[in-house]
CSV table of N, CA and C in Angstrom, one decimal:
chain,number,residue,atom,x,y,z
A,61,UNK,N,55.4,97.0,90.4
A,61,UNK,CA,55.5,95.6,90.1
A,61,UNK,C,55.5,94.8,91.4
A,62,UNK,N,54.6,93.6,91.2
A,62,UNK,CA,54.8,92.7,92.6
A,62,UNK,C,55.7,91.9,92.9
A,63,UNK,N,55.8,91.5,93.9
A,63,UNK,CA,57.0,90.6,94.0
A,63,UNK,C,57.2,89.4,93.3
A,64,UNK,N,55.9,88.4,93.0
A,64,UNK,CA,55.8,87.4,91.6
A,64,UNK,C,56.2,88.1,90.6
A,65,UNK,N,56.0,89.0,90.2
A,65,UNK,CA,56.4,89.9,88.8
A,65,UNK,C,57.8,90.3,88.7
A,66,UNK,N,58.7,90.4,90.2
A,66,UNK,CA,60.1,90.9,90.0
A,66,UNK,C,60.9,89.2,90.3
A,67,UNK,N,60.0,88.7,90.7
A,67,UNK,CA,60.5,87.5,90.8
A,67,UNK,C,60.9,86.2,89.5
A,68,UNK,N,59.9,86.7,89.0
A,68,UNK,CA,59.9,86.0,87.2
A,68,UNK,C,60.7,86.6,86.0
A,69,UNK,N,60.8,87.9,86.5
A,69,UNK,CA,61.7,89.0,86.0
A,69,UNK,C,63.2,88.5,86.0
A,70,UNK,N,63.3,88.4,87.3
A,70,UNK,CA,65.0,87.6,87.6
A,70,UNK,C,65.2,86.4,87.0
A,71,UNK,N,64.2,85.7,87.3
A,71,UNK,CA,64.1,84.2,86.6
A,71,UNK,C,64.1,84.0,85.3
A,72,UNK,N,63.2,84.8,84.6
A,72,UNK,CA,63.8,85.3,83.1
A,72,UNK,C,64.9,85.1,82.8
A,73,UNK,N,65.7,85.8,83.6
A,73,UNK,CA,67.2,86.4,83.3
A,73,UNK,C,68.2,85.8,83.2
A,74,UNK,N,68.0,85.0,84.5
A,74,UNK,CA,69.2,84.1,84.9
A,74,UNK,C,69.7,83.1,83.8
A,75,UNK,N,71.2,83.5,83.6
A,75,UNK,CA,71.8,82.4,82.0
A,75,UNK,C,71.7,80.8,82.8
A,76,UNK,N,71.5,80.0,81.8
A,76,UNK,CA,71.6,78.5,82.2
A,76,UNK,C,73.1,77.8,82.8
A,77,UNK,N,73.8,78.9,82.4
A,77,UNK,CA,75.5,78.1,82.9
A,77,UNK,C,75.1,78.2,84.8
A,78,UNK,N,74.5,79.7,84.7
A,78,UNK,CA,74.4,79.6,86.2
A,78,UNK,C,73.8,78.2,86.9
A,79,UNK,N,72.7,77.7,85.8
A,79,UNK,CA,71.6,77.4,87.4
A,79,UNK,C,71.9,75.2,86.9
A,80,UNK,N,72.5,74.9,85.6
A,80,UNK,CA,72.7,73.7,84.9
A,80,UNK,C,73.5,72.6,86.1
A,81,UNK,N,73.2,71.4,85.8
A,81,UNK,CA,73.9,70.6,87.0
A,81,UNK,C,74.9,70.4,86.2
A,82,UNK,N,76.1,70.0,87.1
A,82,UNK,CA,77.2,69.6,86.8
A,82,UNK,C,77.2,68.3,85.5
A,83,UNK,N,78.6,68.1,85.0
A,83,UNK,CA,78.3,67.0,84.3
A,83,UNK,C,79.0,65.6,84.7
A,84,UNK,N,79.5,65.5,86.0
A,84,UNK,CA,79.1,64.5,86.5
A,84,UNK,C,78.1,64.0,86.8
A,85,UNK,N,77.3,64.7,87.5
A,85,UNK,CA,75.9,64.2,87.8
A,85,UNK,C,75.0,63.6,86.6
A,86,UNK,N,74.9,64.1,85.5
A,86,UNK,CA,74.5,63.7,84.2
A,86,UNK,C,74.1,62.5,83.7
A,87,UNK,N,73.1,62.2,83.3
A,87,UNK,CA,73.4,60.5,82.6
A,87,UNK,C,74.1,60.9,81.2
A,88,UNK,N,75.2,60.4,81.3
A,88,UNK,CA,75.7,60.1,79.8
A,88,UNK,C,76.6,58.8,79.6
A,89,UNK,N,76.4,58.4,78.1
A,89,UNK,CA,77.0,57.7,78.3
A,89,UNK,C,77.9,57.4,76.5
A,90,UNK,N,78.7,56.8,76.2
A,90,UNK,CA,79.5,56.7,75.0
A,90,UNK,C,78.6,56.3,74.1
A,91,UNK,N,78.8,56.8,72.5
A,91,UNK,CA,78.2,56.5,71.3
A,91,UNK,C,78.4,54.7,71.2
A,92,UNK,N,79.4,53.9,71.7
A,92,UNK,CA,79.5,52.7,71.5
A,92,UNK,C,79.5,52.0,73.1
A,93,UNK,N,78.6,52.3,73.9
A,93,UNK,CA,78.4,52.0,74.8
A,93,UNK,C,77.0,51.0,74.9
A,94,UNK,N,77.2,49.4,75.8
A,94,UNK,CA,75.8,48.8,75.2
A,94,UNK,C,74.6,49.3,75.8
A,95,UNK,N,73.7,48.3,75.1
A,95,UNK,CA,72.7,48.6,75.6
A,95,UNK,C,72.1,48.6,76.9
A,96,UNK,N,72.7,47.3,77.3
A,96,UNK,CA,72.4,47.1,78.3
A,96,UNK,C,72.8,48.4,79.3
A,97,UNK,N,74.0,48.8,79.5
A,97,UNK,CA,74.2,50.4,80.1
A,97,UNK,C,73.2,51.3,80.1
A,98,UNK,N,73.0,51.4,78.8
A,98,UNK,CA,71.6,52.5,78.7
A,98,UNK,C,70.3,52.2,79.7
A,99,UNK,N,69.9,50.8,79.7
A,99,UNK,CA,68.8,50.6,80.1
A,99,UNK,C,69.1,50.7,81.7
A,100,UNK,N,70.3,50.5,82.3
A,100,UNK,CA,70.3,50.8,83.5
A,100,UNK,C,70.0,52.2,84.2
A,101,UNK,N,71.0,53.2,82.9
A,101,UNK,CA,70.5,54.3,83.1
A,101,UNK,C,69.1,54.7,84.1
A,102,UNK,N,68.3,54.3,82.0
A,102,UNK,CA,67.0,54.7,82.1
A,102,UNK,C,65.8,54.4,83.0
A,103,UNK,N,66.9,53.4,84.3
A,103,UNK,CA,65.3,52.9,85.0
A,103,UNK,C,65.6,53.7,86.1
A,104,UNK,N,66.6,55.0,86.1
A,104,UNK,CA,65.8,55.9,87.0
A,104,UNK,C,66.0,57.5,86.4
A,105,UNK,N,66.0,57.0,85.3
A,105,UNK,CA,66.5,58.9,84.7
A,105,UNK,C,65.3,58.8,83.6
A,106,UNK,N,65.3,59.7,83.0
A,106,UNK,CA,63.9,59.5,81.7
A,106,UNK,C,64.7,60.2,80.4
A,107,UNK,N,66.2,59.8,80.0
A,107,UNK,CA,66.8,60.2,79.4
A,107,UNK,C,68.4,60.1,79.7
A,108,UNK,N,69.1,60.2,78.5
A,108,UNK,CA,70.7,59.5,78.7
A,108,UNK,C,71.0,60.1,77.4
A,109,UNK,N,72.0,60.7,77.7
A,109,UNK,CA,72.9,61.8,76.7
A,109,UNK,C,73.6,61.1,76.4
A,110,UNK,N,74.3,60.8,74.7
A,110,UNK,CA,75.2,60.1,74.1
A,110,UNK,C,76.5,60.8,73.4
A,111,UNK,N,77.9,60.4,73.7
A,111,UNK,CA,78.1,61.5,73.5
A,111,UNK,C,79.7,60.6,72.5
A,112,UNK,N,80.5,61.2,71.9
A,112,UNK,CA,81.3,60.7,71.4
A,112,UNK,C,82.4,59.4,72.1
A,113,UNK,N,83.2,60.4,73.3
A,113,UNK,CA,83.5,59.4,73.5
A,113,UNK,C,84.0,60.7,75.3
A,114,UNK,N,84.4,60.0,76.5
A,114,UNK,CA,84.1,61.0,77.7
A,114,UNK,C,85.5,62.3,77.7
A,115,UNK,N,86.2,62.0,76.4
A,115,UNK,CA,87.3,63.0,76.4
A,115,UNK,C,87.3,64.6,75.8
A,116,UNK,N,86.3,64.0,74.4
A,116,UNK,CA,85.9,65.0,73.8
A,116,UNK,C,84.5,65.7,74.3
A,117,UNK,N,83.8,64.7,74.7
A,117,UNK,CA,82.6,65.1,75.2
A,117,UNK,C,81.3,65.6,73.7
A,118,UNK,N,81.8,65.2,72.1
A,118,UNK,CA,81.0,65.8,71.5
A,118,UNK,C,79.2,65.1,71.5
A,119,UNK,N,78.4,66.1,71.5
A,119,UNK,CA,76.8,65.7,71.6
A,119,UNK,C,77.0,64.7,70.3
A,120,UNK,N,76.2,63.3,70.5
A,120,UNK,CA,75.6,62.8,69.2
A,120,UNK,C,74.0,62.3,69.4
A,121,UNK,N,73.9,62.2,70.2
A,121,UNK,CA,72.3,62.0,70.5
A,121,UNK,C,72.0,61.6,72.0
A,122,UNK,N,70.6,61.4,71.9
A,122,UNK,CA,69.9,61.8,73.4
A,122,UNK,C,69.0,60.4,73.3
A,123,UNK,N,68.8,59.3,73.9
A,123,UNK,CA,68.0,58.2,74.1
A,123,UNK,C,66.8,58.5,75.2
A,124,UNK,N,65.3,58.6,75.3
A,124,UNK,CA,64.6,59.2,76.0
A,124,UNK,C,64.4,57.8,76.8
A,125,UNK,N,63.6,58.0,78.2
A,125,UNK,CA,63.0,56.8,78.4
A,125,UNK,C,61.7,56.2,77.8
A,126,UNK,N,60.6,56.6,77.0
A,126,UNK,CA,60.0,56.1,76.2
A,126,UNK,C,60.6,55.4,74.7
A,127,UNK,N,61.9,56.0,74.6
A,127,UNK,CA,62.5,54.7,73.8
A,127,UNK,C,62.7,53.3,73.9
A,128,UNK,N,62.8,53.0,75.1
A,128,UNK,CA,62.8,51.8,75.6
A,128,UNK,C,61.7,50.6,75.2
A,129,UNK,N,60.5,51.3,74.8
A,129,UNK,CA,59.5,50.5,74.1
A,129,UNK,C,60.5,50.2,72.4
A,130,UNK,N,60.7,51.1,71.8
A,130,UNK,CA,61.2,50.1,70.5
A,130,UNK,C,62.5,49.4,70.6
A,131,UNK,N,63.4,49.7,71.7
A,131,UNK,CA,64.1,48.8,72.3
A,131,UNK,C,64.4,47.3,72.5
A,132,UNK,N,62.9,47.4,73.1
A,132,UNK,CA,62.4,45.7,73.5
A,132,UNK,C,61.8,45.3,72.4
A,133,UNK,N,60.7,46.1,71.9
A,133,UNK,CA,59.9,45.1,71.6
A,133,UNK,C,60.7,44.4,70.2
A,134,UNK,N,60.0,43.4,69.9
A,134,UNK,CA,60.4,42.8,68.5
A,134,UNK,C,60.4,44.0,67.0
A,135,UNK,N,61.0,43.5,65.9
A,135,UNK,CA,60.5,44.5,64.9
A,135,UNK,C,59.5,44.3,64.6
A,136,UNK,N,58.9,42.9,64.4
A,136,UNK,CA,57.6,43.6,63.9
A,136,UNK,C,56.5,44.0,64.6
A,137,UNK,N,56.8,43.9,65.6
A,137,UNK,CA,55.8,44.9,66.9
A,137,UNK,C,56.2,46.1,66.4
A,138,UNK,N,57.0,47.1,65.6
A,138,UNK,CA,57.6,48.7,65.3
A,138,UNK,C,57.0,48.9,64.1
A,139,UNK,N,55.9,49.7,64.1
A,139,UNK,CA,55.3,50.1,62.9
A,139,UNK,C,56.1,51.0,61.9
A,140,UNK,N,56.3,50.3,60.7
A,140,UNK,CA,57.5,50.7,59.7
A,140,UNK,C,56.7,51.7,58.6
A,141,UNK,N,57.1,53.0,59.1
A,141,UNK,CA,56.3,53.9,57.5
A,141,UNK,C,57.3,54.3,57.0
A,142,UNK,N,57.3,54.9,55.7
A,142,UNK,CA,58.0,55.4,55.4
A,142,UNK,C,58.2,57.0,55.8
A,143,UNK,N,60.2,56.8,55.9
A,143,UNK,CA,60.7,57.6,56.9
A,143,UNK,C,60.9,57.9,58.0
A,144,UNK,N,60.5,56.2,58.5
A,144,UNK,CA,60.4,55.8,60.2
A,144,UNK,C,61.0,54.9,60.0
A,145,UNK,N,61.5,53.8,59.2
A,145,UNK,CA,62.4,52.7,58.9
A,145,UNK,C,63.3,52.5,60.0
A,146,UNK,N,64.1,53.2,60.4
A,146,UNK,CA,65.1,53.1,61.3
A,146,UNK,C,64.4,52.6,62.5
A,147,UNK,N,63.3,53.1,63.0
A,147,UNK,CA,62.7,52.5,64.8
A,147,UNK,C,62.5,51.0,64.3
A,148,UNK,N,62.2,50.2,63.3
A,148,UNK,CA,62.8,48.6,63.2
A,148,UNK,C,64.0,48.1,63.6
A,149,UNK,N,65.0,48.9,63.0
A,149,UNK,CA,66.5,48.9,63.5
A,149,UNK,C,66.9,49.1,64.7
A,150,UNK,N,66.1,50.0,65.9
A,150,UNK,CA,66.4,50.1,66.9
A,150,UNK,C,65.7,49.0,68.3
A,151,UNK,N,65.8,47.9,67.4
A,151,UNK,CA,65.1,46.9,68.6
A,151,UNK,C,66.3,46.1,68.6
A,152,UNK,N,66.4,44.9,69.9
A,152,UNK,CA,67.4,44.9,69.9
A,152,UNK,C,67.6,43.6,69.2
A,153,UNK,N,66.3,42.6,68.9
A,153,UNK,CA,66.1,41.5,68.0
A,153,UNK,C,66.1,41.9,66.3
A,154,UNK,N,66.3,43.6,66.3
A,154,UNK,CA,66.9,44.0,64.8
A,154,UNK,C,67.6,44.4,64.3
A,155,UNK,N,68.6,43.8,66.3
A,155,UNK,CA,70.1,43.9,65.4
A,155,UNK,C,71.0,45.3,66.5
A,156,UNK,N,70.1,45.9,67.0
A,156,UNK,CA,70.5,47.0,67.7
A,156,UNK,C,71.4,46.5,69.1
A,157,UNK,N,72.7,46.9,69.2
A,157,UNK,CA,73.6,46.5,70.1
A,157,UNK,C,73.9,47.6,71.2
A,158,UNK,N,74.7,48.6,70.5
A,158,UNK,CA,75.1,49.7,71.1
A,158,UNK,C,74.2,51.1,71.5
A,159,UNK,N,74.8,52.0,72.1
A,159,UNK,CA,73.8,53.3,72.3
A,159,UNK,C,73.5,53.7,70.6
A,160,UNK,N,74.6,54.1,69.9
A,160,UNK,CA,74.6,54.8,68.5
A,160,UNK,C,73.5,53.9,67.7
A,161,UNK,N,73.2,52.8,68.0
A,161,UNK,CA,72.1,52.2,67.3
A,161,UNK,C,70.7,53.0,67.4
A,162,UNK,N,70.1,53.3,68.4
A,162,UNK,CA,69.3,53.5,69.1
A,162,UNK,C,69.0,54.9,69.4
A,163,UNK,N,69.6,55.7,69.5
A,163,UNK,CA,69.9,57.0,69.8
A,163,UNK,C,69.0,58.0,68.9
A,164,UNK,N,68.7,59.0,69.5
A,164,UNK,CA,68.2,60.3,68.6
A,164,UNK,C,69.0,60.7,68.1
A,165,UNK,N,69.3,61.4,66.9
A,165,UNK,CA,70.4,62.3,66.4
A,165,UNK,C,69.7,63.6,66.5
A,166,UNK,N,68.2,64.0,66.5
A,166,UNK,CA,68.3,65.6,66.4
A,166,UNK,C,67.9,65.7,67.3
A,167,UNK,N,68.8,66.0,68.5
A,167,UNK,CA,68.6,66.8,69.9
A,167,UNK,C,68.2,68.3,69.8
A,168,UNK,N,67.7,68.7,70.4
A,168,UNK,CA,67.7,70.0,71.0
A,168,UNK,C,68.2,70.6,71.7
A,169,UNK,N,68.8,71.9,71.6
A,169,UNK,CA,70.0,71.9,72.1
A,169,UNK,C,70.2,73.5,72.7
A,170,UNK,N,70.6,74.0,73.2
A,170,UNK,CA,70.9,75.7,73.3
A,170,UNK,C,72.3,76.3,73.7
A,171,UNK,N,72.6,77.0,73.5
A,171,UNK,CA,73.9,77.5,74.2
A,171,UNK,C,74.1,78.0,75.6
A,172,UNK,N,75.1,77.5,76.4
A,172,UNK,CA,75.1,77.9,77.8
A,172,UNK,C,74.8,79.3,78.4
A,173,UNK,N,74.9,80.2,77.0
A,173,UNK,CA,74.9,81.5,77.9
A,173,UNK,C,73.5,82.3,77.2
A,174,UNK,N,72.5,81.4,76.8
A,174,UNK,CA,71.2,81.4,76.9
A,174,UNK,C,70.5,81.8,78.4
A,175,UNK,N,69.3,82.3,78.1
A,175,UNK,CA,68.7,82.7,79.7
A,175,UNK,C,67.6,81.6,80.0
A,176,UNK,N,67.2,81.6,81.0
A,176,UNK,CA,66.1,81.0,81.0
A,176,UNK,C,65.0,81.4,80.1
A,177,UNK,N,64.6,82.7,80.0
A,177,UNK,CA,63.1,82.8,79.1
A,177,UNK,C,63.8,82.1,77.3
A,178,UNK,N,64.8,82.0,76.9
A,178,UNK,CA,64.9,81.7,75.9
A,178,UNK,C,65.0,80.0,75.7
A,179,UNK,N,65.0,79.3,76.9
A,179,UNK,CA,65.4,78.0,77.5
A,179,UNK,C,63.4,77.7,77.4
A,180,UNK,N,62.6,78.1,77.9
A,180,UNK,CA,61.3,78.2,78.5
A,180,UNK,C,60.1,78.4,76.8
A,181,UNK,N,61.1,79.2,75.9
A,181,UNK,CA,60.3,79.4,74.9
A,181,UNK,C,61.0,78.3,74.0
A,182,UNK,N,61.9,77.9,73.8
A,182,UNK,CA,62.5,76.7,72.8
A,182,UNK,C,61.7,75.3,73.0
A,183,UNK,N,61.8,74.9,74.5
A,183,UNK,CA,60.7,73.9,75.0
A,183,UNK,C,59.3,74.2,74.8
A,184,UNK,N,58.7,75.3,74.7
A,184,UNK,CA,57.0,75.0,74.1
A,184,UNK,C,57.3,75.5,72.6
A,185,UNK,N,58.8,76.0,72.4
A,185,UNK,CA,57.7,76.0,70.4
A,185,UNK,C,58.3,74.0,70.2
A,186,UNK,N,58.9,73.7,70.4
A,186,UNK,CA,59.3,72.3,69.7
A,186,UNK,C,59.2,71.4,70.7
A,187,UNK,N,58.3,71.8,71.8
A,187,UNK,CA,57.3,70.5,72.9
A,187,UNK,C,58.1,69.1,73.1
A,188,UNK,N,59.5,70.3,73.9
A,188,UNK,CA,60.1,69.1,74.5
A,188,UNK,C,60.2,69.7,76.0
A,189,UNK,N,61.1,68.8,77.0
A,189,UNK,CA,60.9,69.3,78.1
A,189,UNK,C,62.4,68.8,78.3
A,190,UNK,N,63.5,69.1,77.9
A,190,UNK,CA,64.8,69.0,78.7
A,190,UNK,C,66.0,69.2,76.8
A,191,UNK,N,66.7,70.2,77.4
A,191,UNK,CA,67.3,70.6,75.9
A,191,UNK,C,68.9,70.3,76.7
A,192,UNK,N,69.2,69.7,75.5
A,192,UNK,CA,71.1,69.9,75.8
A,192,UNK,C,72.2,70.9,75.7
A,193,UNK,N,73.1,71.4,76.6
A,193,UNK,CA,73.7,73.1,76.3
A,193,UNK,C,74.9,72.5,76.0
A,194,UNK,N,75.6,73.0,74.8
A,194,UNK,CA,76.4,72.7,73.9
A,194,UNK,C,77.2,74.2,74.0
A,195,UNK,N,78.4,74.3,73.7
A,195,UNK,CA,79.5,75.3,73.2
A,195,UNK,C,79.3,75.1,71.3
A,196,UNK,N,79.7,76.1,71.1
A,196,UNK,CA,79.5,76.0,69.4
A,196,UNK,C,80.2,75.2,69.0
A,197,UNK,N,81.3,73.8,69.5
A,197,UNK,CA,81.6,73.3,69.0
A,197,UNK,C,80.9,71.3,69.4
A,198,UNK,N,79.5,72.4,69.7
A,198,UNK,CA,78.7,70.9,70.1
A,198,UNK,C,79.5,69.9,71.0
A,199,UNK,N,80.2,70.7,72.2
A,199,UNK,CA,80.6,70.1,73.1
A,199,UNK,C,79.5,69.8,74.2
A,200,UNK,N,79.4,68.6,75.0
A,200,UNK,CA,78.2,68.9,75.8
A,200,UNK,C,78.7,69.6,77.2
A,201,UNK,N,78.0,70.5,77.3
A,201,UNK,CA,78.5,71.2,78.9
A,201,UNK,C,77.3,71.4,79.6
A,202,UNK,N,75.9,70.7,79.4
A,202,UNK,CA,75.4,70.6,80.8
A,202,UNK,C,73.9,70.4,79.9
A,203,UNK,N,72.7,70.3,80.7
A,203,UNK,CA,71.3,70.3,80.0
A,203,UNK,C,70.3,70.8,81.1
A,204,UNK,N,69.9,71.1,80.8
A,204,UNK,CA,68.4,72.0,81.5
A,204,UNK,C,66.7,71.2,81.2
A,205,UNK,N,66.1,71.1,82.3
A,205,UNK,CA,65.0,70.4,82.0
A,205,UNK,C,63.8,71.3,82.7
A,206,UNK,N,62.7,71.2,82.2
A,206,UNK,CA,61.2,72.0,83.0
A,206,UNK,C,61.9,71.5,84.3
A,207,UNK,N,61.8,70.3,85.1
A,207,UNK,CA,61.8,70.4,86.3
A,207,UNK,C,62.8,71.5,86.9
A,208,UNK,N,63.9,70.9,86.3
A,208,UNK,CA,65.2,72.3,87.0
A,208,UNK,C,64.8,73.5,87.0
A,209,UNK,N,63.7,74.2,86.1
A,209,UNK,CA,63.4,74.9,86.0
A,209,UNK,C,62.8,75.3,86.7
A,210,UNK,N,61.8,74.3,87.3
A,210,UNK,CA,60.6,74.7,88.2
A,210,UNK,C,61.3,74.8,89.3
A,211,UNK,N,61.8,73.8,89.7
A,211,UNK,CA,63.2,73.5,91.4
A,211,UNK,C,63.5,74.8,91.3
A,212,UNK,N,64.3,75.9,90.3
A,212,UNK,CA,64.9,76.8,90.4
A,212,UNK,C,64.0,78.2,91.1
A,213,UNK,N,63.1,78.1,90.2
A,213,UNK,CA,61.7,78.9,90.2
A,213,UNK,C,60.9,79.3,91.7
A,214,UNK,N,60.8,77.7,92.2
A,214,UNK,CA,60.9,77.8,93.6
A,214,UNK,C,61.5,77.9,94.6
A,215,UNK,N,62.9,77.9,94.2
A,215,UNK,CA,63.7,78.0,95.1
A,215,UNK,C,63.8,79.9,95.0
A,216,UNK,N,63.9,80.4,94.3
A,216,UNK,CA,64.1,82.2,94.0
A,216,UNK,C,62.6,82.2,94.7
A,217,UNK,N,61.4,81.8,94.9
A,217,UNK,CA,60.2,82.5,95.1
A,217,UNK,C,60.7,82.5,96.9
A,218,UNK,N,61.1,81.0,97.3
A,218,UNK,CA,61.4,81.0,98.5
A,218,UNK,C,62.7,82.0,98.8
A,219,UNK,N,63.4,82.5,98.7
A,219,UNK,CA,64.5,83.5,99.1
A,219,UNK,C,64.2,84.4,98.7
A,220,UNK,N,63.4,85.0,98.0
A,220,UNK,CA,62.7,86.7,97.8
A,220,UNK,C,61.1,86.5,98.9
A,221,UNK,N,61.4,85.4,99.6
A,221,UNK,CA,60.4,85.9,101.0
A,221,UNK,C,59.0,85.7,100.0
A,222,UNK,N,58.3,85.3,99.2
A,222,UNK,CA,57.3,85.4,98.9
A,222,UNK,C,56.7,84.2,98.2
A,223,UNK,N,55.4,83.6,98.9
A,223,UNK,CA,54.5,82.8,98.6
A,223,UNK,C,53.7,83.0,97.8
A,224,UNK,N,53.8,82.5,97.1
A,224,UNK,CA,52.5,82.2,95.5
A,224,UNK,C,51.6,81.7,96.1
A,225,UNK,N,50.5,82.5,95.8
A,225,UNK,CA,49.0,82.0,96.3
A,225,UNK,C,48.3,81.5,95.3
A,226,UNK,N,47.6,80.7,95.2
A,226,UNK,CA,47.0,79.9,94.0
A,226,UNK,C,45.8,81.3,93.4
A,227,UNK,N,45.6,82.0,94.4
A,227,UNK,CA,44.5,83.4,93.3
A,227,UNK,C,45.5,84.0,92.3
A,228,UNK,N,47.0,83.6,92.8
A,228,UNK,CA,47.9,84.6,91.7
A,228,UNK,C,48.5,86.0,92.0
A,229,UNK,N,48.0,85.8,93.8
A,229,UNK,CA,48.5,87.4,94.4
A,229,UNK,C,49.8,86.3,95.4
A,230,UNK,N,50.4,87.5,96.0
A,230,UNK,CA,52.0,87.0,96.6
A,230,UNK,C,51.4,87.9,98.0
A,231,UNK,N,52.4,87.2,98.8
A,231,UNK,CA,52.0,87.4,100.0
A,231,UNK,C,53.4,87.1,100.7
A,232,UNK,N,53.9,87.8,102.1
A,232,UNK,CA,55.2,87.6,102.7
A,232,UNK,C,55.3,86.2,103.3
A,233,UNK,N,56.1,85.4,103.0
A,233,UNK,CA,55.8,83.4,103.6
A,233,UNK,C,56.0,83.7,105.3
A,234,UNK,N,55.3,83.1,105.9
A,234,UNK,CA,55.6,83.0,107.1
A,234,UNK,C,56.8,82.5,107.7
């Protein structure tokens, strides 16, 4: 086995409690928190975790930064189908004040003592790119996103001494 191969091997392996950022660092912010908050967030994160309230810490939804388009715009700029009703409600001229207005409720989510390959396959079957790690009592204890993933990825290629060559063979890094 080559060193890419024992390398991806480990990376496989590694649980997400290990490699997850703290949850200070996090954007999160209260289910009755305004909007305005949110949007601060989101103008440098691409995402803001909503969460009960900072004691309990329970998950209630996840605001992306492309939400920010039904946000602003007016309702009837928000094409209303049926069983989309609600992105009307989430503007802020239809009424939408707080995070809980606005918010996703069905996050994606995994448990902290998940590995990465199970972290890696959740994100391409349901083509998201950053899942929330919850305790079974949907407490939030941290979130994992592709980039961390990739940061992580690279950072293990660089301390196992070996450079990825774009042919796909490894080589010792200078």
């Amino acid at each position: 086995m080559g060193d890419v191969e024992k390398a991806l091997q480990t990376f496989y392996s590694m649980k997400l409690k290990d490699i997850m950022p703290s949850i200070p660092s996090m954007p999160i912010v209260t289910a009755d928190s305004p909007i305005v908050d949110v949007l601060k967030l989101l103008r440098t994160r691409h995402h803001v975790w909503v969460v009960n309230n900072r004691d309990e810490m329970k998950l209630e939804g996840v605001i992306r930064y492309l939400d920010v388009l039904s946000i602003l715009l007016p309702p009837e700029n928000t094409k209303a189908r049926l069983g989309n009703i609600s992105a009307v409600f989430k503007s802020i001229l239809g009424g939408a004040e707080k995070a809980a207005d606005v918010m996703e409720r069905n996050v994606m989510t995994i448990d902290e003592d998940a590995t990465v390959l199970d972290a890696l396959t959740r994100m391409r079957r349901y083509k998201v790119q950053i899942l929330a790690i919850v305790d079974e009592n949907n407490t939030l204890k941290g979130e994992i996103s592709l980039r961390l993933l990739i940061d992580e990825f690279l950072r293990l290629m660089k301390v196992g001494g070996v450079q990825w060559l774009q042919s796909g063979s490894s080589s010792p890094s200078e």
